Amino acid sequence: MDDTKPTTDPSTVTPLGLLADKVAFITGAGRGIGAAAARLFAREGARVLLAARTEAQLKAVAEEIRAAGGTAEYVVCDLADAAGVRAAVDRAVHLYGRLDIAFNNGATIQRPGPLDQMPEADFDHVYEVNLKGVWRAMIAEIAAIRTTAGTGAIVNNSSVGSLMGNPELPVYGAMKRALNSLTESAAVTYGPEGIRVNAIAPGNTPTEMIRTWEAESPGLQERLTAHTPLRRAADPQEIAQAAAWLLSDRSSYVTGTVLRVDGGARA
Ligand SMILES: NC(=O)c1ccc[n+]([C@@H]2O[C@H](COP(=O)([O-])OP(=O)(O)OC[C@H]3O[C@@H](n4cnc5c(N)ncnc54)[C@H](OP(=O)(O)O)[C@@H]3O)[C@@H](O)[C@H]2O)c1
């Protein structure tokens, strides 16, 4: 047996698109980084299934992708609902016959404030969606990849806020740090069967999530920009590009990493 043989051969990657012929499942795809990822993955040749709770947003993004010549469908799904998450992943297999890659991007933000002021119910909600929701999705995705494509890749959307103390978003930060651990554990567990699992840790990216935070924390954008060596926020597409690469065969020897996409904020 040749121990150095990659499970996917990067030299055979089609030049037509980074994700050509792949079926992709994307959570939180109705807006923000997830919508940018859905558009990009489709442009790169993937057939995409978009998931989130707000049907109008999913429908609009899917229609936009189809109008541009891509292949996109959507499924309404709450990450806090185990059966719904399983059904959403199964829908990808039902629609497209297989699952190759998944971007677990959907998440909620907590109300900013010190950890002693957070109601227990809010803690539980962030846990349900941002950690347990991704765990649920990964279980369903691994099963679907295993029984269809055989090998594949998963990227979880963490945060640069998982890598440091996070006084304004302490529980959000804690769940994202736990997600890094889950990512590494999954990479070790499923690596032997050719399923790669990585995370990205984005920095400041103006989306509804950041606008929600800024509403409670005026001047947030200026503070974040001042601490970012590139001196600007990210465009959601720039975050999606990192996820696309990690999901593609071009990163065939990368697994178990948490890739900062933060303009150097943690350098
Ligand atoms: N923006 C940043 O600066 C930044 C930085 C670091 C990390 N991130 C991470 O990037 C990811 C995307 O965030 P974003 O900035 O693009 O925020 P966003 O615009 O608020 O998008 C969040 C997405 O997640 C979905 N979502 C939220 N709760 C859900 C639930 N219970 N079930 C299913 N879907 C749910 C939302 O759709 P519905 O509400 O319709 O369900 C939406 O599509 C998140 O994981 C976030 O933690 C963002």
PDB file of C-alpha atoms and ligand atoms in Angstrom:
ATOM      1  CA  MET A   1       0.000   0.000   0.000  1.00  0.00           C
ATOM      2  CA  ASP A   2       1.258   3.468  -0.876  1.00  0.00           C
ATOM      3  CA  ASP A   3       0.969   5.521   2.324  1.00  0.00           C
ATOM      4  CA  THR A   4       1.676   8.796   0.527  1.00  0.00           C
ATOM      5  CA  LYS A   5      -1.193   8.495  -1.925  1.00  0.00           C
ATOM      6  CA  PRO A   6      -3.713  11.355  -1.431  1.00  0.00           C
ATOM      7  CA  THR A   7      -7.389  10.414  -1.185  1.00  0.00           C
ATOM      8  CA  THR A   8      -7.968  12.999  -3.893  1.00  0.00           C
ATOM      9  CA  ASP A   9      -5.410  13.728  -6.589  1.00  0.00           C
ATOM     10  CA  PRO A  10      -4.851  17.522  -6.868  1.00  0.00           C
ATOM     11  CA  SER A  11      -3.271  17.086 -10.299  1.00  0.00           C
ATOM     12  CA  THR A  12      -6.585  15.868 -11.690  1.00  0.00           C
ATOM     13  CA  VAL A  13      -8.607  18.888 -10.497  1.00  0.00           C
ATOM     14  CA  THR A  14     -10.553  20.305 -13.380  1.00  0.00           C
ATOM     15  CA  PRO A  15      -9.537  23.869 -14.263  1.00  0.00           C
ATOM     16  CA  LEU A  16     -13.179  24.766 -14.879  1.00  0.00           C
ATOM     17  CA  GLY A  17     -13.959  25.549 -11.262  1.00  0.00           C
ATOM     18  CA  LEU A  18     -12.515  25.048  -7.821  1.00  0.00           C
ATOM     19  CA  LEU A  19     -15.568  23.029  -6.742  1.00  0.00           C
ATOM     20  CA  ALA A  20     -16.610  21.568 -10.087  1.00  0.00           C
ATOM     21  CA  ASP A  21     -18.866  18.497  -9.806  1.00  0.00           C
ATOM     22  CA  LYS A  22     -19.213  18.786  -6.034  1.00  0.00           C
ATOM     23  CA  VAL A  23     -22.469  18.881  -4.100  1.00  0.00           C
ATOM     24  CA  ALA A  24     -22.322  21.434  -1.276  1.00  0.00           C
ATOM     25  CA  PHE A  25     -24.542  21.951   1.774  1.00  0.00           C
ATOM     26  CA  ILE A  26     -24.315  25.429   3.339  1.00  0.00           C
ATOM     27  CA  THR A  27     -25.994  26.539   6.558  1.00  0.00           C
ATOM     28  CA  GLY A  28     -26.779  30.172   7.298  1.00  0.00           C
ATOM     29  CA  ALA A  29     -26.900  30.713   3.540  1.00  0.00           C
ATOM     30  CA  GLY A  30     -29.692  33.302   3.422  1.00  0.00           C
ATOM     31  CA  ARG A  31     -27.470  36.312   4.053  1.00  0.00           C
ATOM     32  CA  GLY A  32     -23.999  37.484   5.057  1.00  0.00           C
ATOM     33  CA  ILE A  33     -21.040  35.145   4.754  1.00  0.00           C
ATOM     34  CA  GLY A  34     -23.215  32.083   4.003  1.00  0.00           C
ATOM     35  CA  ALA A  35     -24.954  33.781   1.065  1.00  0.00           C
ATOM     36  CA  ALA A  36     -21.571  34.927  -0.295  1.00  0.00           C
ATOM     37  CA  ALA A  37     -20.341  31.342   0.044  1.00  0.00           C
ATOM     38  CA  ALA A  38     -23.382  29.931  -1.761  1.00  0.00           C
ATOM     39  CA  ARG A  39     -22.851  32.330  -4.685  1.00  0.00           C
ATOM     40  CA  LEU A  40     -19.109  31.628  -4.811  1.00  0.00           C
ATOM     41  CA  PHE A  41     -19.388  27.821  -4.516  1.00  0.00           C
ATOM     42  CA  ALA A  42     -21.958  27.819  -7.329  1.00  0.00           C
ATOM     43  CA  ARG A  43     -19.716  30.016  -9.500  1.00  0.00           C
ATOM     44  CA  GLU A  44     -16.926  27.530  -8.811  1.00  0.00           C
ATOM     45  CA  GLY A  45     -19.043  24.703 -10.191  1.00  0.00           C
ATOM     46  CA  ALA A  46     -20.743  23.207  -7.125  1.00  0.00           C
ATOM     47  CA  ARG A  47     -24.410  22.287  -6.967  1.00  0.00           C
ATOM     48  CA  VAL A  48     -25.503  23.960  -3.739  1.00  0.00           C
ATOM     49  CA  LEU A  49     -28.214  23.432  -1.128  1.00  0.00           C
ATOM     50  CA  LEU A  50     -28.819  26.489   1.054  1.00  0.00           C
ATOM     51  CA  ALA A  51     -30.209  26.166   4.596  1.00  0.00           C
ATOM     52  CA  ALA A  52     -31.412  28.646   7.253  1.00  0.00           C
ATOM     53  CA  ARG A  53     -34.708  29.588   8.957  1.00  0.00           C
ATOM     54  CA  THR A  54     -35.803  32.569   6.811  1.00  0.00           C
ATOM     55  CA  GLU A  55     -37.335  31.229   3.614  1.00  0.00           C
ATOM     56  CA  ALA A  56     -37.575  34.587   1.802  1.00  0.00           C
ATOM     57  CA  GLN A  57     -33.821  35.132   2.101  1.00  0.00           C
ATOM     58  CA  LEU A  58     -32.960  31.598   0.985  1.00  0.00           C
ATOM     59  CA  LYS A  59     -35.311  31.844  -1.977  1.00  0.00           C
ATOM     60  CA  ALA A  60     -33.814  35.171  -3.090  1.00  0.00           C
ATOM     61  CA  VAL A  61     -30.226  33.875  -2.973  1.00  0.00           C
ATOM     62  CA  ALA A  62     -31.116  30.590  -4.710  1.00  0.00           C
ATOM     63  CA  GLU A  63     -32.961  32.451  -7.483  1.00  0.00           C
ATOM     64  CA  GLU A  64     -30.007  34.798  -7.947  1.00  0.00           C
ATOM     65  CA  ILE A  65     -27.631  31.834  -8.302  1.00  0.00           C
ATOM     66  CA  ARG A  66     -29.916  30.113 -10.811  1.00  0.00           C
ATOM     67  CA  ALA A  67     -30.298  33.359 -12.804  1.00  0.00           C
ATOM     68  CA  ALA A  68     -26.500  33.458 -13.054  1.00  0.00           C
ATOM     69  CA  GLY A  69     -26.481  29.910 -14.465  1.00  0.00           C
ATOM     70  CA  GLY A  70     -25.723  27.996 -11.275  1.00  0.00           C
ATOM     71  CA  THR A  71     -27.534  25.096  -9.627  1.00  0.00           C
ATOM     72  CA  ALA A  72     -29.142  25.951  -6.282  1.00  0.00           C
ATOM     73  CA  GLU A  73     -31.987  24.770  -4.089  1.00  0.00           C
ATOM     74  CA  TYR A  74     -32.886  25.680  -0.522  1.00  0.00           C
ATOM     75  CA  VAL A  75     -34.298  24.030   2.571  1.00  0.00           C
ATOM     76  CA  VAL A  76     -35.724  25.730   5.654  1.00  0.00           C
ATOM     77  CA  CYS A  77     -34.009  24.396   8.748  1.00  0.00           C
ATOM     78  CA  ASP A  78     -33.410  25.431  12.358  1.00  0.00           C
ATOM     79  CA  LEU A  79     -30.042  24.268  13.684  1.00  0.00           C
ATOM     80  CA  ALA A  80     -31.676  23.815  17.089  1.00  0.00           C
ATOM     81  CA  ASP A  81     -33.944  21.082  15.658  1.00  0.00           C
ATOM     82  CA  ALA A  82     -32.159  17.727  15.335  1.00  0.00           C
ATOM     83  CA  ALA A  83     -34.706  16.115  13.004  1.00  0.00           C
ATOM     84  CA  GLY A  84     -34.799  19.233  10.836  1.00  0.00           C
ATOM     85  CA  VAL A  85     -31.028  19.267  10.457  1.00  0.00           C
ATOM     86  CA  ARG A  86     -30.955  15.585   9.459  1.00  0.00           C
ATOM     87  CA  ALA A  87     -33.765  16.142   6.974  1.00  0.00           C
ATOM     88  CA  ALA A  88     -31.979  19.154   5.479  1.00  0.00           C
ATOM     89  CA  VAL A  89     -28.765  17.205   4.876  1.00  0.00           C
ATOM     90  CA  ASP A  90     -30.737  14.254   3.477  1.00  0.00           C
ATOM     91  CA  ARG A  91     -32.408  16.687   1.083  1.00  0.00           C
ATOM     92  CA  ALA A  92     -29.029  17.329  -0.572  1.00  0.00           C
ATOM     93  CA  VAL A  93     -28.679  13.606  -1.272  1.00  0.00           C
ATOM     94  CA  HIS A  94     -32.277  13.393  -2.455  1.00  0.00           C
ATOM     95  CA  LEU A  95     -31.882  16.364  -4.815  1.00  0.00           C
ATOM     96  CA  TYR A  96     -28.388  15.794  -6.151  1.00  0.00           C
ATOM     97  CA  GLY A  97     -27.672  12.122  -5.392  1.00  0.00           C
ATOM     98  CA  ARG A  98     -24.645  12.752  -3.172  1.00  0.00           C
ATOM     99  CA  LEU A  99     -22.910  15.017  -0.674  1.00  0.00           C
ATOM    100  CA  ASP A 100     -19.257  15.988  -1.063  1.00  0.00           C
ATOM    101  CA  ILE A 101     -18.739  19.117   1.008  1.00  0.00           C
ATOM    102  CA  ALA A 102     -20.435  21.139   3.750  1.00  0.00           C
ATOM    103  CA  PHE A 103     -19.940  24.635   5.142  1.00  0.00           C
ATOM    104  CA  ASN A 104     -21.351  24.840   8.672  1.00  0.00           C
ATOM    105  CA  ASN A 105     -21.672  28.595   8.787  1.00  0.00           C
ATOM    106  CA  GLY A 106     -25.054  29.333  10.402  1.00  0.00           C
ATOM    107  CA  ALA A 107     -24.854  30.816  13.891  1.00  0.00           C
ATOM    108  CA  THR A 108     -26.419  33.332  16.218  1.00  0.00           C
ATOM    109  CA  ILE A 109     -24.856  36.104  18.266  1.00  0.00           C
ATOM    110  CA  GLN A 110     -25.446  36.674  21.969  1.00  0.00           C
ATOM    111  CA  ARG A 111     -26.596  39.964  23.422  1.00  0.00           C
ATOM    112  CA  PRO A 112     -23.278  41.748  24.120  1.00  0.00           C
ATOM    113  CA  GLY A 113     -22.375  42.111  27.770  1.00  0.00           C
ATOM    114  CA  PRO A 114     -20.426  40.632  30.691  1.00  0.00           C
ATOM    115  CA  LEU A 115     -21.007  36.964  31.382  1.00  0.00           C
ATOM    116  CA  ASP A 116     -22.653  37.535  34.766  1.00  0.00           C
ATOM    117  CA  GLN A 117     -25.440  39.511  33.054  1.00  0.00           C
ATOM    118  CA  MET A 118     -26.419  36.838  30.559  1.00  0.00           C
ATOM    119  CA  PRO A 119     -29.749  35.092  31.187  1.00  0.00           C
ATOM    120  CA  GLU A 120     -29.374  31.313  31.357  1.00  0.00           C
ATOM    121  CA  ALA A 121     -31.897  30.875  28.541  1.00  0.00           C
ATOM    122  CA  ASP A 122     -29.703  33.008  26.248  1.00  0.00           C
ATOM    123  CA  PHE A 123     -26.663  30.891  27.130  1.00  0.00           C
ATOM    124  CA  ASP A 124     -28.632  27.754  26.266  1.00  0.00           C
ATOM    125  CA  HIS A 125     -29.742  29.201  22.930  1.00  0.00           C
ATOM    126  CA  VAL A 126     -26.190  30.095  21.833  1.00  0.00           C
ATOM    127  CA  TYR A 127     -25.086  26.604  22.886  1.00  0.00           C
ATOM    128  CA  GLU A 128     -27.979  24.921  21.022  1.00  0.00           C
ATOM    129  CA  VAL A 129     -27.319  26.731  17.749  1.00  0.00           C
ATOM    130  CA  ASN A 130     -23.599  27.551  17.644  1.00  0.00           C
ATOM    131  CA  LEU A 131     -22.169  24.359  19.119  1.00  0.00           C
ATOM    132  CA  LYS A 132     -24.783  21.626  19.270  1.00  0.00           C
ATOM    133  CA  GLY A 133     -26.277  22.737  15.948  1.00  0.00           C
ATOM    134  CA  VAL A 134     -22.930  22.332  14.202  1.00  0.00           C
ATOM    135  CA  TRP A 135     -22.393  18.971  15.936  1.00  0.00           C
ATOM    136  CA  ARG A 136     -25.813  17.829  14.686  1.00  0.00           C
ATOM    137  CA  ALA A 137     -25.011  18.985  11.165  1.00  0.00           C
ATOM    138  CA  MET A 138     -21.602  17.290  11.164  1.00  0.00           C
ATOM    139  CA  ILE A 139     -23.100  13.949  12.204  1.00  0.00           C
ATOM    140  CA  ALA A 140     -25.621  14.081   9.362  1.00  0.00           C
ATOM    141  CA  GLU A 141     -23.029  15.318   6.857  1.00  0.00           C
ATOM    142  CA  ILE A 142     -20.475  12.638   7.711  1.00  0.00           C
ATOM    143  CA  ALA A 143     -23.138   9.949   7.309  1.00  0.00           C
ATOM    144  CA  ALA A 144     -24.246  11.411   3.965  1.00  0.00           C
ATOM    145  CA  ILE A 145     -20.694  11.816   2.628  1.00  0.00           C
ATOM    146  CA  ARG A 146     -19.808   8.277   3.732  1.00  0.00           C
ATOM    147  CA  THR A 147     -22.758   6.648   2.025  1.00  0.00           C
ATOM    148  CA  THR A 148     -22.565   8.666  -1.209  1.00  0.00           C
ATOM    149  CA  ALA A 149     -19.311  10.413  -2.234  1.00  0.00           C
ATOM    150  CA  GLY A 150     -17.209   8.270   0.125  1.00  0.00           C
ATOM    151  CA  THR A 151     -14.696  11.038   0.824  1.00  0.00           C
ATOM    152  CA  GLY A 152     -15.253  14.743   1.310  1.00  0.00           C
ATOM    153  CA  ALA A 153     -14.603  17.866   3.327  1.00  0.00           C
ATOM    154  CA  ILE A 154     -16.317  19.948   5.992  1.00  0.00           C
ATOM    155  CA  VAL A 155     -15.554  23.520   7.059  1.00  0.00           C
ATOM    156  CA  ASN A 156     -16.967  24.973  10.271  1.00  0.00           C
ATOM    157  CA  ASN A 157     -17.252  28.722  10.654  1.00  0.00           C
ATOM    158  CA  SER A 158     -15.630  29.661  13.943  1.00  0.00           C
ATOM    159  CA  SER A 159     -14.424  33.195  14.762  1.00  0.00           C
ATOM    160  CA  VAL A 160     -11.279  35.095  15.593  1.00  0.00           C
ATOM    161  CA  GLY A 161     -13.196  35.722  18.815  1.00  0.00           C
ATOM    162  CA  SER A 162     -12.627  32.057  19.704  1.00  0.00           C
ATOM    163  CA  LEU A 163      -8.910  32.652  20.062  1.00  0.00           C
ATOM    164  CA  MET A 164      -8.878  35.192  22.884  1.00  0.00           C
ATOM    165  CA  GLY A 165     -10.781  36.495  25.862  1.00  0.00           C
ATOM    166  CA  ASN A 166     -14.007  37.970  24.622  1.00  0.00           C
ATOM    167  CA  PRO A 167     -15.502  40.233  27.317  1.00  0.00           C
ATOM    168  CA  GLU A 168     -18.344  41.593  25.177  1.00  0.00           C
ATOM    169  CA  LEU A 169     -19.341  38.199  23.705  1.00  0.00           C
ATOM    170  CA  PRO A 170     -18.089  35.692  26.321  1.00  0.00           C
ATOM    171  CA  VAL A 171     -20.503  32.850  25.631  1.00  0.00           C
ATOM    172  CA  TYR A 172     -20.362  33.278  21.851  1.00  0.00           C
ATOM    173  CA  GLY A 173     -16.551  33.115  22.147  1.00  0.00           C
ATOM    174  CA  ALA A 174     -16.689  30.038  24.367  1.00  0.00           C
ATOM    175  CA  MET A 175     -18.944  28.146  21.935  1.00  0.00           C
ATOM    176  CA  LYS A 176     -16.677  29.037  19.025  1.00  0.00           C
ATOM    177  CA  ARG A 177     -13.617  27.835  20.946  1.00  0.00           C
ATOM    178  CA  ALA A 178     -15.438  24.575  21.678  1.00  0.00           C
ATOM    179  CA  LEU A 179     -16.200  24.380  17.964  1.00  0.00           C
ATOM    180  CA  ASN A 180     -12.459  24.546  17.221  1.00  0.00           C
ATOM    181  CA  SER A 181     -12.002  21.538  19.485  1.00  0.00           C
ATOM    182  CA  LEU A 182     -14.853  19.647  17.833  1.00  0.00           C
ATOM    183  CA  THR A 183     -13.289  20.429  14.444  1.00  0.00           C
ATOM    184  CA  GLU A 184      -9.899  19.048  15.478  1.00  0.00           C
ATOM    185  CA  SER A 185     -11.443  15.929  17.027  1.00  0.00           C
ATOM    186  CA  ALA A 186     -13.496  15.271  13.901  1.00  0.00           C
ATOM    187  CA  ALA A 187     -10.420  15.722  11.706  1.00  0.00           C
ATOM    188  CA  VAL A 188      -8.574  13.062  13.700  1.00  0.00           C
ATOM    189  CA  THR A 189     -11.565  10.703  13.778  1.00  0.00           C
ATOM    190  CA  TYR A 190     -12.575  10.884  10.107  1.00  0.00           C
ATOM    191  CA  GLY A 191      -9.196  11.568   8.489  1.00  0.00           C
ATOM    192  CA  PRO A 192      -8.467   7.861   8.021  1.00  0.00           C
ATOM    193  CA  GLU A 193     -11.532   7.513   5.792  1.00  0.00           C
ATOM    194  CA  GLY A 194     -10.698  10.588   3.703  1.00  0.00           C
ATOM    195  CA  ILE A 195     -13.046  13.130   5.234  1.00  0.00           C
ATOM    196  CA  ARG A 196     -11.216  16.381   6.018  1.00  0.00           C
ATOM    197  CA  VAL A 197     -12.569  18.748   8.672  1.00  0.00           C
ATOM    198  CA  ASN A 198     -11.288  22.304   9.112  1.00  0.00           C
ATOM    199  CA  ALA A 199     -12.501  25.606  10.521  1.00  0.00           C
ATOM    200  CA  ILE A 200     -12.096  29.216   9.522  1.00  0.00           C
ATOM    201  CA  ALA A 201     -11.838  32.020  12.052  1.00  0.00           C
ATOM    202  CA  PRO A 202     -13.068  35.211  10.394  1.00  0.00           C
ATOM    203  CA  GLY A 203     -12.392  38.669  11.696  1.00  0.00           C
ATOM    204  CA  ASN A 204     -14.629  41.722  11.336  1.00  0.00           C
ATOM    205  CA  THR A 205     -17.021  41.228   8.420  1.00  0.00           C
ATOM    206  CA  PRO A 206     -19.906  43.715   8.224  1.00  0.00           C
ATOM    207  CA  THR A 207     -23.071  41.593   8.180  1.00  0.00           C
ATOM    208  CA  GLU A 208     -26.301  41.603  10.146  1.00  0.00           C
ATOM    209  CA  MET A 209     -24.452  39.879  12.993  1.00  0.00           C
ATOM    210  CA  ILE A 210     -21.910  42.693  13.311  1.00  0.00           C
ATOM    211  CA  ARG A 211     -24.622  45.338  12.917  1.00  0.00           C
ATOM    212  CA  THR A 212     -26.526  43.719  15.806  1.00  0.00           C
ATOM    213  CA  TRP A 213     -23.391  43.862  17.959  1.00  0.00           C
ATOM    214  CA  GLU A 214     -22.598  47.443  16.945  1.00  0.00           C
ATOM    215  CA  ALA A 215     -26.104  48.595  17.881  1.00  0.00           C
ATOM    216  CA  GLU A 216     -25.230  47.679  21.488  1.00  0.00           C
ATOM    217  CA  SER A 217     -21.605  48.776  21.244  1.00  0.00           C
ATOM    218  CA  PRO A 218     -21.248  52.089  19.365  1.00  0.00           C
ATOM    219  CA  GLY A 219     -17.877  52.663  17.697  1.00  0.00           C
ATOM    220  CA  LEU A 220     -17.306  48.903  17.294  1.00  0.00           C
ATOM    221  CA  GLN A 221     -16.258  49.131  13.628  1.00  0.00           C
ATOM    222  CA  GLU A 222     -13.637  51.803  14.363  1.00  0.00           C
ATOM    223  CA  ARG A 223     -12.214  49.796  17.271  1.00  0.00           C
ATOM    224  CA  LEU A 224     -12.040  46.575  15.267  1.00  0.00           C
ATOM    225  CA  THR A 225     -10.471  48.317  12.261  1.00  0.00           C
ATOM    226  CA  ALA A 226      -7.832  49.977  14.464  1.00  0.00           C
ATOM    227  CA  HIS A 227      -6.812  46.501  15.716  1.00  0.00           C
ATOM    228  CA  THR A 228      -6.654  45.014  12.207  1.00  0.00           C
ATOM    229  CA  PRO A 229      -3.308  45.382  10.394  1.00  0.00           C
ATOM    230  CA  LEU A 230      -5.024  45.556   6.988  1.00  0.00           C
ATOM    231  CA  ARG A 231      -7.025  48.513   8.438  1.00  0.00           C
ATOM    232  CA  ARG A 232     -10.352  47.483   6.972  1.00  0.00           C
ATOM    233  CA  ALA A 233     -13.187  45.042   7.449  1.00  0.00           C
ATOM    234  CA  ALA A 234     -13.523  41.928   5.277  1.00  0.00           C
ATOM    235  CA  ASP A 235     -15.919  41.586   2.399  1.00  0.00           C
ATOM    236  CA  PRO A 236     -18.031  38.427   3.033  1.00  0.00           C
ATOM    237  CA  GLN A 237     -16.642  37.056  -0.252  1.00  0.00           C
ATOM    238  CA  GLU A 238     -13.122  37.123   1.173  1.00  0.00           C
ATOM    239  CA  ILE A 239     -14.235  34.850   4.000  1.00  0.00           C
ATOM    240  CA  ALA A 240     -16.077  32.586   1.558  1.00  0.00           C
ATOM    241  CA  GLN A 241     -12.906  32.245  -0.543  1.00  0.00           C
ATOM    242  CA  ALA A 242     -11.042  30.684   2.378  1.00  0.00           C
ATOM    243  CA  ALA A 243     -13.873  28.222   2.970  1.00  0.00           C
ATOM    244  CA  ALA A 244     -13.981  27.351  -0.744  1.00  0.00           C
ATOM    245  CA  TRP A 245     -10.269  26.553  -0.788  1.00  0.00           C
ATOM    246  CA  LEU A 246     -10.516  24.378   2.325  1.00  0.00           C
ATOM    247  CA  LEU A 247     -13.463  22.521   0.775  1.00  0.00           C
ATOM    248  CA  SER A 248     -11.679  22.021  -2.533  1.00  0.00           C
ATOM    249  CA  ASP A 249      -9.219  19.329  -3.562  1.00  0.00           C
ATOM    250  CA  ARG A 250      -6.499  22.001  -3.666  1.00  0.00           C
ATOM    251  CA  SER A 251      -6.248  21.727   0.130  1.00  0.00           C
ATOM    252  CA  SER A 252      -6.110  17.927   0.020  1.00  0.00           C
ATOM    253  CA  TYR A 253      -3.423  17.641   2.740  1.00  0.00           C
ATOM    254  CA  VAL A 254      -5.026  20.157   5.134  1.00  0.00           C
ATOM    255  CA  THR A 255      -7.185  18.875   7.960  1.00  0.00           C
ATOM    256  CA  GLY A 256      -7.750  19.814  11.596  1.00  0.00           C
ATOM    257  CA  THR A 257      -6.707  23.424  11.120  1.00  0.00           C
ATOM    258  CA  VAL A 258      -8.387  26.619  12.276  1.00  0.00           C
ATOM    259  CA  LEU A 259      -7.486  29.127   9.583  1.00  0.00           C
ATOM    260  CA  ARG A 260      -7.583  32.772  10.621  1.00  0.00           C
ATOM    261  CA  VAL A 261      -9.135  35.015   7.958  1.00  0.00           C
ATOM    262  CA  ASP A 262      -8.872  38.169  10.000  1.00  0.00           C
ATOM    263  CA  GLY A 263      -6.757  40.767   8.197  1.00  0.00           C
ATOM    264  CA  GLY A 264      -3.987  39.949  10.658  1.00  0.00           C
ATOM    265  CA  ALA A 265      -6.009  40.892  13.751  1.00  0.00           C
ATOM    266  CA  ARG A 266      -4.494  38.046  15.800  1.00  0.00           C
ATOM    267  CA  ALA A 267      -0.998  38.216  14.316  1.00  0.00           C
TER     268      ALA A 267
HETATM  269  N1  LIG B   1     -19.550  38.852  10.649  1.00  0.00           N
HETATM  270  C1  LIG B   1     -18.433  38.675  11.338  1.00  0.00           C
HETATM  271  O1  LIG B   1     -17.662  39.619  11.582  1.00  0.00           O
HETATM  272  C2  LIG B   1     -18.048  37.297  11.799  1.00  0.00           C
HETATM  273  C3  LIG B   1     -16.810  37.133  12.430  1.00  0.00           C
HETATM  274  C4  LIG B   1     -16.447  35.871  12.874  1.00  0.00           C
HETATM  275  C5  LIG B   1     -17.279  34.797  12.641  1.00  0.00           C
HETATM  276  N2  LIG B   1     -18.481  34.963  12.032  1.00  0.00           N
HETATM  277  C6  LIG B   1     -19.308  33.794  11.809  1.00  0.00           C
HETATM  278  O2  LIG B   1     -19.733  33.779  10.468  1.00  0.00           O
HETATM  279  C7  LIG B   1     -20.935  33.013  10.364  1.00  0.00           C
HETATM  280  C8  LIG B   1     -21.947  33.778   9.521  1.00  0.00           C
HETATM  281  O3  LIG B   1     -22.301  34.960  10.190  1.00  0.00           O
HETATM  282  P1  LIG B   1     -22.664  36.318   9.432  1.00  0.00           P
HETATM  283  O4  LIG B   1     -21.706  37.326   9.915  1.00  0.00           O
HETATM  284  O5  LIG B   1     -22.820  36.073   7.983  1.00  0.00           O
HETATM  285  O6  LIG B   1     -24.060  36.647  10.151  1.00  0.00           O
HETATM  286  P2  LIG B   1     -25.554  36.793   9.595  1.00  0.00           P
HETATM  287  O7  LIG B   1     -25.595  37.683   8.427  1.00  0.00           O
HETATM  288  O8  LIG B   1     -26.356  37.146  10.790  1.00  0.00           O
HETATM  289  O9  LIG B   1     -25.916  35.328   9.092  1.00  0.00           O
HETATM  290  C9  LIG B   1     -26.160  34.274   9.979  1.00  0.00           C
HETATM  291  C10 LIG B   1     -26.853  33.148   9.235  1.00  0.00           C
HETATM  292  O10 LIG B   1     -27.089  32.074  10.157  1.00  0.00           O
HETATM  293  C11 LIG B   1     -28.464  31.722  10.116  1.00  0.00           C
HETATM  294  N3  LIG B   1     -28.947  31.243  11.411  1.00  0.00           N
HETATM  295  C12 LIG B   1     -28.972  31.913  12.593  1.00  0.00           C
HETATM  296  N4  LIG B   1     -29.569  31.167  13.527  1.00  0.00           N
HETATM  297  C13 LIG B   1     -29.933  29.999  12.933  1.00  0.00           C
HETATM  298  C14 LIG B   1     -30.590  28.821  13.374  1.00  0.00           C
HETATM  299  N5  LIG B   1     -31.036  28.681  14.630  1.00  0.00           N
HETATM  300  N6  LIG B   1     -30.798  27.830  12.490  1.00  0.00           N
HETATM  301  C15 LIG B   1     -30.376  27.945  11.206  1.00  0.00           C
HETATM  302  N7  LIG B   1     -29.742  29.016  10.737  1.00  0.00           N
HETATM  303  C16 LIG B   1     -29.525  30.045  11.583  1.00  0.00           C
HETATM  304  C17 LIG B   1     -29.172  33.013   9.698  1.00  0.00           C
HETATM  305  O11 LIG B   1     -30.422  32.764   9.060  1.00  0.00           O
HETATM  306  P3  LIG B   1     -31.826  32.718   9.825  1.00  0.00           P
HETATM  307  O12 LIG B   1     -31.795  33.791  10.877  1.00  0.00           O
HETATM  308  O13 LIG B   1     -32.785  32.968   8.717  1.00  0.00           O
HETATM  309  O14 LIG B   1     -31.944  31.346  10.391  1.00  0.00           O
HETATM  310  C18 LIG B   1     -28.191  33.576   8.679  1.00  0.00           C
HETATM  311  O15 LIG B   1     -28.413  33.004   7.414  1.00  0.00           O
HETATM  312  C19 LIG B   1     -21.363  32.724  11.797  1.00  0.00           C
HETATM  313  O16 LIG B   1     -20.939  31.433  12.163  1.00  0.00           O
HETATM  314  C20 LIG B   1     -20.599  33.756  12.594  1.00  0.00           C
HETATM  315  O17 LIG B   1     -20.424  33.352  13.936  1.00  0.00           O
HETATM  316  C21 LIG B   1     -18.881  36.194  11.609  1.00  0.00           C
END
